[in-house]
Each structure stands twice: as structure tokens, then as C-alpha cells.
mmCIF file of C-alpha atoms in Angstrom:
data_model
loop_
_atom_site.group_PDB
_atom_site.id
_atom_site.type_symbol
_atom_site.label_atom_id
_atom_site.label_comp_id
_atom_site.label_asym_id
_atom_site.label_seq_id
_atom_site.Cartn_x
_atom_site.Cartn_y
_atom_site.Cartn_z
ATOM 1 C CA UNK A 775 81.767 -50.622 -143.335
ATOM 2 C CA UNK A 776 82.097 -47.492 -140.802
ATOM 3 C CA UNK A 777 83.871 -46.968 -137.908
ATOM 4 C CA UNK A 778 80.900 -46.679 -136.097
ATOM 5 C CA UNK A 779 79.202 -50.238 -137.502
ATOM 6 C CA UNK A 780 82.484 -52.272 -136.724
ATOM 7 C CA UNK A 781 82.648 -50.757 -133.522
ATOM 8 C CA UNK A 782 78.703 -52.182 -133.157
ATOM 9 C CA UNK A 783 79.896 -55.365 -134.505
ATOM 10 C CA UNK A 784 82.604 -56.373 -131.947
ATOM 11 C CA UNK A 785 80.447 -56.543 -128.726
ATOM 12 C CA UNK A 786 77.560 -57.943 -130.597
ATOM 13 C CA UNK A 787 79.668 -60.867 -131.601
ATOM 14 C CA UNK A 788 82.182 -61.619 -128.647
ATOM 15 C CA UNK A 789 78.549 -61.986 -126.489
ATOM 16 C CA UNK A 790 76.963 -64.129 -129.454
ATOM 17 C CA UNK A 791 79.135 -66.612 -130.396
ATOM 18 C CA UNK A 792 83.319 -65.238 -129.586
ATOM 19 C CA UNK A 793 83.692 -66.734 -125.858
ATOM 20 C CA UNK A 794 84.237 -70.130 -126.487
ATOM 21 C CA UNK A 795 81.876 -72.492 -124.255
ATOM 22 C CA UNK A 796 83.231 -75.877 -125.282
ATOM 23 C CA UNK A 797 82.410 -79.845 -123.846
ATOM 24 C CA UNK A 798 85.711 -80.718 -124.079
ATOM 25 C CA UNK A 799 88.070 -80.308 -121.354
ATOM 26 C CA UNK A 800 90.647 -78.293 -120.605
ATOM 27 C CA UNK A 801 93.146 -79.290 -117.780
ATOM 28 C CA UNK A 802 96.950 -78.180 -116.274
ATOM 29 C CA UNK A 803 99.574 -80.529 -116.523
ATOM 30 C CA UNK A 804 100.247 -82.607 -113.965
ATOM 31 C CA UNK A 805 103.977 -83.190 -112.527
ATOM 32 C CA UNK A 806 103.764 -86.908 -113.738
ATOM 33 C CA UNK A 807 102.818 -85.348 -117.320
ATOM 34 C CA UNK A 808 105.448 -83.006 -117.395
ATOM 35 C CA UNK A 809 108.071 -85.909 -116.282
ATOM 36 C CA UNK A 810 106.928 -88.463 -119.056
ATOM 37 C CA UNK A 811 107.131 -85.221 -121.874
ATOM 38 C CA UNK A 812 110.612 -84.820 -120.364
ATOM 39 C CA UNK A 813 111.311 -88.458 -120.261
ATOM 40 C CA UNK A 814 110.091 -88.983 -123.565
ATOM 41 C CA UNK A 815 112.208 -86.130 -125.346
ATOM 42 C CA UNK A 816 109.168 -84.271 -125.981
ATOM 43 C CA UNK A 817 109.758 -81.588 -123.400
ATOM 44 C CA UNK A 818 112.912 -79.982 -122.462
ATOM 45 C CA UNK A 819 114.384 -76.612 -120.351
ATOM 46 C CA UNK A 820 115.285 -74.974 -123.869
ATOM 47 C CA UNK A 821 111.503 -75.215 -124.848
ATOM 48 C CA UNK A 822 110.117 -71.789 -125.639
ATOM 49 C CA UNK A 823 107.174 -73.187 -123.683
ATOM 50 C CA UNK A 824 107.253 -74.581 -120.328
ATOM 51 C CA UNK A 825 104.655 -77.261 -118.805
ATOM 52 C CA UNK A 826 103.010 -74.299 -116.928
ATOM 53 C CA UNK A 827 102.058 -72.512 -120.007
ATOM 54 C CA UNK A 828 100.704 -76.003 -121.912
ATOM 55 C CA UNK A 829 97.265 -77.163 -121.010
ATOM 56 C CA UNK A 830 95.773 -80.602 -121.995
ATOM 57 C CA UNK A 831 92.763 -80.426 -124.338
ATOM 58 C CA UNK A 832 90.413 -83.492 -124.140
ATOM 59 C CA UNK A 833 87.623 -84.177 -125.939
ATOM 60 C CA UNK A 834 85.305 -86.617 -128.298
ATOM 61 C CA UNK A 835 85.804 -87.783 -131.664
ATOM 62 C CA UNK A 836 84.278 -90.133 -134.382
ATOM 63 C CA UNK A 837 86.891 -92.280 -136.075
ATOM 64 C CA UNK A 838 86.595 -93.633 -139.879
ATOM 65 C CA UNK A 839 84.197 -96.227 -139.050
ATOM 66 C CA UNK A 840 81.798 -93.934 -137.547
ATOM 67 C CA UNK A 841 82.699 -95.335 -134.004
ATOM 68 C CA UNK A 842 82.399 -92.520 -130.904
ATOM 69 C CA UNK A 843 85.668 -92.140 -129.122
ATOM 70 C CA UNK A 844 85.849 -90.044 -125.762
ATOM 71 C CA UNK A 845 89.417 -90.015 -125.404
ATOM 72 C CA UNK A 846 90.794 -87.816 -127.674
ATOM 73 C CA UNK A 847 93.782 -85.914 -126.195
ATOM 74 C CA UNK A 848 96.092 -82.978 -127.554
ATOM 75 C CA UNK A 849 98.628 -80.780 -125.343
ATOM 76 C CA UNK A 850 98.507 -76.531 -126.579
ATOM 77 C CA UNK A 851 99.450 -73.134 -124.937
ATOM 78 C CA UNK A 852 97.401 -71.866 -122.300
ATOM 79 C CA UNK A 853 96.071 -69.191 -124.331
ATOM 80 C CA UNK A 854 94.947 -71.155 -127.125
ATOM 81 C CA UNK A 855 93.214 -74.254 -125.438
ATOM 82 C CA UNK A 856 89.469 -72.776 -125.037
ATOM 83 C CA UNK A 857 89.566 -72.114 -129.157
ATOM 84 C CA UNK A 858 91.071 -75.704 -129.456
ATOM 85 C CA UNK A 859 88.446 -77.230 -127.401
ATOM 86 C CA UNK A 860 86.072 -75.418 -129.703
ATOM 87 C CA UNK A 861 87.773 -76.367 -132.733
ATOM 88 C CA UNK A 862 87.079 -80.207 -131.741
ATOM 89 C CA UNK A 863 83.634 -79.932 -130.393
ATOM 90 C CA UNK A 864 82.860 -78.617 -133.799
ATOM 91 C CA UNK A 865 84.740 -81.467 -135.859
ATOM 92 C CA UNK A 866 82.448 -83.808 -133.670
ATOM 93 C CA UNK A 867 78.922 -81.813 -134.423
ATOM 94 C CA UNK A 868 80.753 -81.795 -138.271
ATOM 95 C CA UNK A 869 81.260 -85.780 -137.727
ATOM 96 C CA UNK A 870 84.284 -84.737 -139.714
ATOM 97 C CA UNK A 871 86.539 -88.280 -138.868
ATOM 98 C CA UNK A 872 89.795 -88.469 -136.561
ATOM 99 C CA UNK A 873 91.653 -91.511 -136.666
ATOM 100 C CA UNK A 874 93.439 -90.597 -133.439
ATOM 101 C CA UNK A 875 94.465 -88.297 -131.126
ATOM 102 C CA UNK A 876 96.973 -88.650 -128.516
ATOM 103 C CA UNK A 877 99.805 -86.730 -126.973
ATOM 104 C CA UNK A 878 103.446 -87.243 -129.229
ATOM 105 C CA UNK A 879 105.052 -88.588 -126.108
ATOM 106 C CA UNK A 880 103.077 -91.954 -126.581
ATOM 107 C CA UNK A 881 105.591 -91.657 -129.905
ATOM 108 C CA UNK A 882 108.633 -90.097 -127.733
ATOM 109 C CA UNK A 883 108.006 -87.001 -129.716
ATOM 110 C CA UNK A 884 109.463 -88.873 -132.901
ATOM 111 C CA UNK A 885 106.757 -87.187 -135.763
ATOM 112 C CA UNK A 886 107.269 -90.146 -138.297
ATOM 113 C CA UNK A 887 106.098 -92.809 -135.856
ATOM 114 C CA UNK A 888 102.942 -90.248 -134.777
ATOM 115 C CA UNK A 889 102.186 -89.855 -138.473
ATOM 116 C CA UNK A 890 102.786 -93.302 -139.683
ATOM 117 C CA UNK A 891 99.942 -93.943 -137.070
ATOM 118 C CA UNK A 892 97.611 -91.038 -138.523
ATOM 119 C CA UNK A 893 97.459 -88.958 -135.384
ATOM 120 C CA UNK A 894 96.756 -86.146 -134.517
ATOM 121 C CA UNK A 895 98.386 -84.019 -132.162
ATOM 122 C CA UNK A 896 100.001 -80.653 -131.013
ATOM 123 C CA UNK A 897 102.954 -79.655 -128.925
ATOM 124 C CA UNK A 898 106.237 -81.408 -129.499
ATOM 125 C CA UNK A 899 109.377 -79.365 -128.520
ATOM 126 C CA UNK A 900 111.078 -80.319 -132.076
ATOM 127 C CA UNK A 901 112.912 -78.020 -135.537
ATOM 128 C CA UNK A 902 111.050 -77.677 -138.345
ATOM 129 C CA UNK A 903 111.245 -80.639 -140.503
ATOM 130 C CA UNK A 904 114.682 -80.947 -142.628
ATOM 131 C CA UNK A 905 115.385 -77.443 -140.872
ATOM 132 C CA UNK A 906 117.442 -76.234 -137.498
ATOM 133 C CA UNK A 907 114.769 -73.374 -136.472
ATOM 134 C CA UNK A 908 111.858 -74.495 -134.127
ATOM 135 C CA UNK A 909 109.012 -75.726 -135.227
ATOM 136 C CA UNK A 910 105.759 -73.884 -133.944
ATOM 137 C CA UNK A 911 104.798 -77.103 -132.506
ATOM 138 C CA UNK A 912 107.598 -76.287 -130.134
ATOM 139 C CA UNK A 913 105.075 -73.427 -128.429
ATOM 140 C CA UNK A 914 102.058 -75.698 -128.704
ATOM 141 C CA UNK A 915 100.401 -73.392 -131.352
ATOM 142 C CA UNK A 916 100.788 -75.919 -134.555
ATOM 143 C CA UNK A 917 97.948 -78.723 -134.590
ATOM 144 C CA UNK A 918 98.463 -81.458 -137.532
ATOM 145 C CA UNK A 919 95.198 -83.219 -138.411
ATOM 146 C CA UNK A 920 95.211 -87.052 -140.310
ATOM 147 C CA UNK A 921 98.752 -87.119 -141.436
ATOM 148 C CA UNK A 922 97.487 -90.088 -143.701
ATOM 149 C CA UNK A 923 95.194 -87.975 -145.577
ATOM 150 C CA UNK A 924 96.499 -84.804 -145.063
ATOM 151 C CA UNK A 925 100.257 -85.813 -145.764
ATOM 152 C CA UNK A 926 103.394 -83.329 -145.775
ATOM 153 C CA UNK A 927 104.732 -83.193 -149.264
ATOM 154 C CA UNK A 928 108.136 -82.531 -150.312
ATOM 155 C CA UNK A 929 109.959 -82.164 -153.681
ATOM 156 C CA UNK A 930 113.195 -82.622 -154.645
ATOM 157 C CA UNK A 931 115.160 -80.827 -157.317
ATOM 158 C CA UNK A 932 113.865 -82.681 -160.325
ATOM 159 C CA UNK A 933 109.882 -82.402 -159.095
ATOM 160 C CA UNK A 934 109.978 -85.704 -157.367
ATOM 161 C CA UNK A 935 107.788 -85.723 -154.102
ATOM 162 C CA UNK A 936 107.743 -87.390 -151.320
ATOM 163 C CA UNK A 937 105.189 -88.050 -149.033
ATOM 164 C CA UNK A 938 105.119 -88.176 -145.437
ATOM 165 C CA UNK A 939 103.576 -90.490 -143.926
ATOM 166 C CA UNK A 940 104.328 -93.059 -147.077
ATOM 167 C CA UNK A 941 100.996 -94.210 -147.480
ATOM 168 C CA UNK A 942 99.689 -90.705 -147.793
ATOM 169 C CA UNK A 943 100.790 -90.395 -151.542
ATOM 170 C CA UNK A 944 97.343 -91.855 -152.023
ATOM 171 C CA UNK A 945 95.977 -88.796 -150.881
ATOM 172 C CA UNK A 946 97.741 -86.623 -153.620
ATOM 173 C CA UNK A 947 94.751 -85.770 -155.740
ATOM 174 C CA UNK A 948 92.916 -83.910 -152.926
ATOM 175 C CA UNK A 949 89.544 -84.528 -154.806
ATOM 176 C CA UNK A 950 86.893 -85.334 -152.007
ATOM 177 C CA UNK A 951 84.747 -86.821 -155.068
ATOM 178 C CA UNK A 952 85.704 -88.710 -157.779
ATOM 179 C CA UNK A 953 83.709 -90.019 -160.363
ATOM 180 C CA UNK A 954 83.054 -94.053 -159.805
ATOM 181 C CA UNK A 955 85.103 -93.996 -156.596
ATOM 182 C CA UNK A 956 83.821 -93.540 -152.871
ATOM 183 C CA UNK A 957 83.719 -90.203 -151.026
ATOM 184 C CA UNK A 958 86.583 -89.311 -149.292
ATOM 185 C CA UNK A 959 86.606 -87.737 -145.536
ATOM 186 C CA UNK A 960 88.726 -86.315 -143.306
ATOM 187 C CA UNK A 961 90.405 -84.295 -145.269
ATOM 188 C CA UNK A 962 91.633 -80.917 -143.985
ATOM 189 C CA UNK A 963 90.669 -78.628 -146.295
ATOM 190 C CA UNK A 964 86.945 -79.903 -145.345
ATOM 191 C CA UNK A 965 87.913 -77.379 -141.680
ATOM 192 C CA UNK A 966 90.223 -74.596 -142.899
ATOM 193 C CA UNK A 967 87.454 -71.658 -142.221
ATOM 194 C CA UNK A 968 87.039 -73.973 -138.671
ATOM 195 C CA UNK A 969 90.641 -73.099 -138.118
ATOM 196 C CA UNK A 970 90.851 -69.887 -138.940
ATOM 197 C CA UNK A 971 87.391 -69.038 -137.081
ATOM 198 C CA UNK A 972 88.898 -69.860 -133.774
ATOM 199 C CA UNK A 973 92.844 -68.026 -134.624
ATOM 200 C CA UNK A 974 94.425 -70.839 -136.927
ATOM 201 C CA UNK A 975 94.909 -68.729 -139.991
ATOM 202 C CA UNK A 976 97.767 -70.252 -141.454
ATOM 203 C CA UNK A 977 97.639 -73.574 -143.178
ATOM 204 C CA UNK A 978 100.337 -75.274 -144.902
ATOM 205 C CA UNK A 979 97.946 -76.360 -147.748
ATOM 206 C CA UNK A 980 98.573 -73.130 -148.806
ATOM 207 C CA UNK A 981 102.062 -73.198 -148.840
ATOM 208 C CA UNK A 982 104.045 -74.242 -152.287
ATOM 209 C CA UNK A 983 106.685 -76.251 -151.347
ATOM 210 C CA UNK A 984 106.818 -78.486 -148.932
ATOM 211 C CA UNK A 985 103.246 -78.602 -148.740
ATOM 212 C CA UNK A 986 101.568 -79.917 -145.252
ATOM 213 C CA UNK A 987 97.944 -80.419 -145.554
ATOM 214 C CA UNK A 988 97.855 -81.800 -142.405
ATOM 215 C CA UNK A 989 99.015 -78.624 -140.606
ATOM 216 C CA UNK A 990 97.400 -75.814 -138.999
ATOM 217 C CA UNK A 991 99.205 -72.694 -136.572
ATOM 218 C CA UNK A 992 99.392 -69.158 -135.704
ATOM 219 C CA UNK A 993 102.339 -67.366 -137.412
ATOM 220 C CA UNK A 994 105.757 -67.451 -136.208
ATOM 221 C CA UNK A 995 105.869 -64.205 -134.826
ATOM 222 C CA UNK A 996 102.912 -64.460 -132.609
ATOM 223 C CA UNK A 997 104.037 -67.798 -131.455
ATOM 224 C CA UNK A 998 107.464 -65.827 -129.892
ATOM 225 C CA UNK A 999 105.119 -62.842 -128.802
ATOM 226 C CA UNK A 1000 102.939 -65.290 -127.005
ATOM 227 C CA UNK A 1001 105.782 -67.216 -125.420
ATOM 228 C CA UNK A 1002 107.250 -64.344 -124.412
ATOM 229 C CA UNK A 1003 103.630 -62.190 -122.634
ATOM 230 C CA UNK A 1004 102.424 -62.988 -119.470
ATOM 231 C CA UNK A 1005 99.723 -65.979 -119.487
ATOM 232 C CA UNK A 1006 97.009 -63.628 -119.177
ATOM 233 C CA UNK A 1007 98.279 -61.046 -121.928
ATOM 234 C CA UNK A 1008 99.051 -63.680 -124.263
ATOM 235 C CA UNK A 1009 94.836 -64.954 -123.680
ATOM 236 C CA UNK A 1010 93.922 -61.096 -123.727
ATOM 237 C CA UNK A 1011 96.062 -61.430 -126.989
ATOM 238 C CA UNK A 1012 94.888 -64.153 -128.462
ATOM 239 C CA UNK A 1013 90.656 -63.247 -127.819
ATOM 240 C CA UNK A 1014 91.710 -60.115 -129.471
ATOM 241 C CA UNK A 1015 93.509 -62.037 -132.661
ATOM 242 C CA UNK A 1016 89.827 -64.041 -132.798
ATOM 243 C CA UNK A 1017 87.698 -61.128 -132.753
ATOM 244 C CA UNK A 1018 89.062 -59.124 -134.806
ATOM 245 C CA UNK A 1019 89.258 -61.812 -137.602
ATOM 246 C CA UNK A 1020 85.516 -62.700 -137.141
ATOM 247 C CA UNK A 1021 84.655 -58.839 -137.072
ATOM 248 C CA UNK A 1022 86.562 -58.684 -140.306
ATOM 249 C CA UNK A 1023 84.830 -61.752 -141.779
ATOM 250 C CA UNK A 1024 81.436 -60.585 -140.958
ATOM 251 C CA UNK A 1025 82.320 -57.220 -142.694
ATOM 252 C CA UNK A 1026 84.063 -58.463 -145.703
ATOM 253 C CA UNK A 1027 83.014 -61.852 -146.552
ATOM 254 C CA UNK A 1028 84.012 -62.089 -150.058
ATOM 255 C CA UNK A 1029 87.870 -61.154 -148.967
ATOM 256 C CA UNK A 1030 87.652 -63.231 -146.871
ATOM 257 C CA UNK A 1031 86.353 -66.400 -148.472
ATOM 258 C CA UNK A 1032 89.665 -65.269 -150.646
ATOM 259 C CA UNK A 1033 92.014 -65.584 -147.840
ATOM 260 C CA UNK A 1034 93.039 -61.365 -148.004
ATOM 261 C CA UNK A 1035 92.980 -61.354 -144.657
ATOM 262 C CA UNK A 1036 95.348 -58.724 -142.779
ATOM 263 C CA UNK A 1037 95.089 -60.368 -138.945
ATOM 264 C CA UNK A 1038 95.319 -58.362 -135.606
ATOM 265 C CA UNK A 1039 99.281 -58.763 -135.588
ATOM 266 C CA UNK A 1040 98.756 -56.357 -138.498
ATOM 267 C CA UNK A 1041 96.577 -54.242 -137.263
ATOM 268 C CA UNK A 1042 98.773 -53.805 -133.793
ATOM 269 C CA UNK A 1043 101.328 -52.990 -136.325
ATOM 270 C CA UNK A 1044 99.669 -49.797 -138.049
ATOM 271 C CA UNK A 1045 98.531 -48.834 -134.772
ATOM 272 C CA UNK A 1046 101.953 -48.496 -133.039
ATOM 273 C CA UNK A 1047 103.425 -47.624 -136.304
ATOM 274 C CA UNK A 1048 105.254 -50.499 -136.107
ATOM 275 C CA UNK A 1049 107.381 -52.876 -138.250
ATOM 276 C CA UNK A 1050 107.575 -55.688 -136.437
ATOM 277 C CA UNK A 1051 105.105 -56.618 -133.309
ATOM 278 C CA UNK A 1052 107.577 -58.781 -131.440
ATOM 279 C CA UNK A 1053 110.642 -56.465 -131.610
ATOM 280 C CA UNK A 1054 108.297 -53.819 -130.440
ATOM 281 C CA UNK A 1055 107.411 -56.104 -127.333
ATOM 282 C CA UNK A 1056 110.844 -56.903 -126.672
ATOM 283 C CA UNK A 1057 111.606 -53.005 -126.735
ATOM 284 C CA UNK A 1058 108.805 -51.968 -124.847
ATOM 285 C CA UNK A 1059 106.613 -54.519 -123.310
ATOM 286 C CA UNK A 1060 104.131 -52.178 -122.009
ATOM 287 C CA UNK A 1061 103.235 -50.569 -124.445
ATOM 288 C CA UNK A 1062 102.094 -53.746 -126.502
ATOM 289 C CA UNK A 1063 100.707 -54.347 -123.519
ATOM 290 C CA UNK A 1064 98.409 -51.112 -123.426
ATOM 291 C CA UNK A 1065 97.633 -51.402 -126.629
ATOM 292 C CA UNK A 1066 96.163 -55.237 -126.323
ATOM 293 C CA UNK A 1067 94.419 -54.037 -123.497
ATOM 294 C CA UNK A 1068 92.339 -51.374 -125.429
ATOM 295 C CA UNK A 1069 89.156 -51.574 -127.456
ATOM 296 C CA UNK A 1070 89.455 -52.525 -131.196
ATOM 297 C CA UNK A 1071 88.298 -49.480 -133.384
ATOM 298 C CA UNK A 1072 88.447 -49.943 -137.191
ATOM 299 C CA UNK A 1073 87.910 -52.038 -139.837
ATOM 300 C CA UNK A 1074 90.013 -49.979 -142.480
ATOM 301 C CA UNK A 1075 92.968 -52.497 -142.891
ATOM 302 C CA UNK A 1076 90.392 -55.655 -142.458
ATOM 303 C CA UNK A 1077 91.787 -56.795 -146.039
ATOM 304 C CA UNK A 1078 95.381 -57.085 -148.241
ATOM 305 C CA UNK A 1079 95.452 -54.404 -151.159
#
């Protein structure tokens, strides 16, 4: 596609369908909030992302039995939550099913008890499982969907795995259909492209080992770049990241379906001839900054060689 199409493209789609409208709602933290995150070990003054910068996302839901809940409840970054909001009004119009969604300090932030009770949630200032680095749940850009069906795998050295939550190893052959047996919902690969339409590229059902089906987030770089911005550069930021992976989409569908996706990070990259967006912003802020602020303008590196 030409310069001149993409460039067509962009507006067309940021006024068609880009600005999320959502009927969930979005809502600051409250003091009490922040307290009980604190209280409950969820929150802390080390976290890369403060209460101010989290925003509570709440909206409805249809559980397993097909029963209407309107109390679903998941804490994000600021710049994220209108996408998030979308995300979940479109698992409800998908009836896709949610066994539950509440906030991890109902679990004081401890992930086994939230996924031994198949929740879902977000933002839990915590490492990486089995690891010492943060997990990007610690910047409230990590979402993990029905644990029980969409368990985090493991292997050990002699191709053992184990399954997290326990009773997830049911959910090892990720068949949806199986002959003589009942269809099986809720299972995240069902909303992958719902992810990634709305800036949730990377899901650990791609990953090889451990695998976490359950698991959805931006990459780790842009979770430090967005931490680090201003609250309204990181949302300029992250309405960029969106548009320019729908724009791509729309222009390359068959890549895309294939997952070749080069994102925006990438594309800020080539365009300030630079290795490595976040060292860039920690070097020179502004001119990141300038370069968020302009108009996107090609669709030449839309897809991996």
C-alpha cells in the first residue's frame, strides 16, 4: 500500500472505530483503594506505578452458566483503561464467559489464591513468576483471563509440566471441540485478535516455555517507557501504538492473521534511528516526545521480513 493510501487510512479509522467509546467504567482510585492495595501487599512505594497512574476498570460480564454479572472489576494504567474497557464490552457482546473478576487485593496480591479461584485480574506490584525481575503486572499493563482454562504451564528438565492453577491441567489439549465431548468456552485464544486490536499484542500462548494462556500485555519495554512519560504522553503513546497496528492490519491482513507484526515501538525505532526506544527516552525525553506527537506516515515496516 502507498504512502499516500496509509496516510488516508489513519484518519478514516481513528474517527470510525479507533476512539474507544466503551459502557464500562473507568474511575481514579480512591485514597481508601490505594490504602487496602498497600495494606494488602499489592501496592507499594517501589512500584513502577503509583495509585495516580492506575485507574479502576468496571464493567459487565456473563459467567459459565450464562448468568449477567455487573460487577466485574480490574485495576490498569491510566493510559490503557479506555482500550480495557473496550476489550470487556466486547467479551460481553462476544458472551465469551468470565468466571470472575476482581481486584488481586481481595487475594492480598498472592496470584495462586487469585488463580485457584479462576479470576481475572490486572495490576499486582509482584516478580515474574519463579523470577526476581518485575512482572508487567507490576505497571498494570498484563491482564490474565480464566487461569482455570487458560492455565500457566511450566516444564521441568525431564518434560514434566506443571500446571498452574492445578485443576487447569484439564485444559491441556486446547481443543475447543472434541469429538463426543461438550464445547468448551472461555478459552483465550477464542480473544487474541480482541487483544491485540485494542494494544495487547503479546500473549504468552505464544511463548514456548513456560507457557501462560491466560496472559495478555504490552512488551516490557513499553511498559518502562510508559511508566516513565507523562500521563498524557504515555495515552498520546499508547492511541498511537493502537492505530498504527489497526492501520497495519487493514493494509496487510494476511501478515497479520500470521502474527508478523512490527508494532509502533518499532516503527519509533527506524524513525529516530534508534536501537532501543526507552534508552532513547531516558537520553532525550523530548525528542520521543516530538516524535509521538507527530502524524504517522508509512506503512513500509508494517510487517517482519
Amino acid at each position: 500500500m502507498s504512502t499516500y493510501w496509509f496516510k488516508r487510512l489513519i484518519p478514516a479509522l481513528i474517527c470510525n472505530s479507533l476512539l474507544p467509546v466503551s459502557a464500562a467504567n473507568i474511575t481514579e482510585l480512591s485514597g481508601k483503594d490505594c490504602r487496602a492495595m498497600t495494606n494488602a501487599g499489592v501496592m507499594s512505594s517501589a512500584a513502577p506505578v503509583q495509585c495516580r497512574r492506575l485507574r479502576q476498570v468496571q464493567f459487565k460480564y456473563i459467567d459459565f452458566q450464562d448468568q449477567q454479572h455487573n460487577n466485574g472489576s480490574i485495576i490498569v494504567m491510566d493510559a490503557v483503561s479506555p482500550y480495557v474497557a473496550t476489550i470487556f464490552d466486547r467479551l460481553y457482546e462476544l458472551k465469551f464467559p468470565i468466571n470472575k473478576a476482581q481486584p488481586i487485593r481481595h487475594y492480598h496480591g498472592n496470584d495462586d489464591l487469585s488463580m485457584a479461584d479462576n479470576n481475572t485480574s490486572a495490576f499486582n506490584y509482584r516478580p515474574i513468576t519463579g523470577k526476581r525481575s518485575l512482572s508487567v503486572h507490576a505497571y498494570g499493563l498484563a491482564i490474565d483471563i480464566n487461569p482455570k482454562q487458560n492455565p500457566f504451564v511450566e516444564f521441568g528438565e525431564q518434560g514434566s509440566a506443571r500446571f498452574k492453577p492445578g485443576d487447569g491441567a484439564k485444559y491441556a489439549n486446547r481443543m475447543k471441540f472434541r469429538y463426543g465431548k461438550d464445547e468448551r468456552q472461555g478459552f483465550a485464544e477464542d480473544v487474541v485478535a480482541t487483544f491485540a486490536d485494542n494494544g495487547f499484542l503479546y500473549w504468552g500462548g505464544f511463548w514456548n516455555t513456560p507457557i501462560d494462556y491466560q496472559h495478555f500485555q504490552v512488551s516490557r519495554n513499553m511498559a518502562n517507557l510508559m511508566s516513565a512519560m507523562p500521563a498524557d504522553n504515555a495515552s498520546q503513546f499508547f492511541d498511537n501504538y493502537v492505530q498504527w497496528y489497526q492501520a497495519c492490519k487493514v493494509s496487510y491482513p494476511t501478515a497479520y492473521a500470521e502474527h508478523k507484526v512490527n508494532d509502533y515501538v518499532h516503527y519509533l525505532e527506524t524513525k529516530l534511528d534508534s536501537k532501543s526506544l526507552n534508552k532513547t527516552f531516558i537520553q532525550s525525553p523530548e525528542k520521543v516526545i516530538a516524535a509521538i506527537q507527530q502524524p504517522l506516515q508509512t506503512s513500509t515496516i508494517c510487517v517482519k521480513d
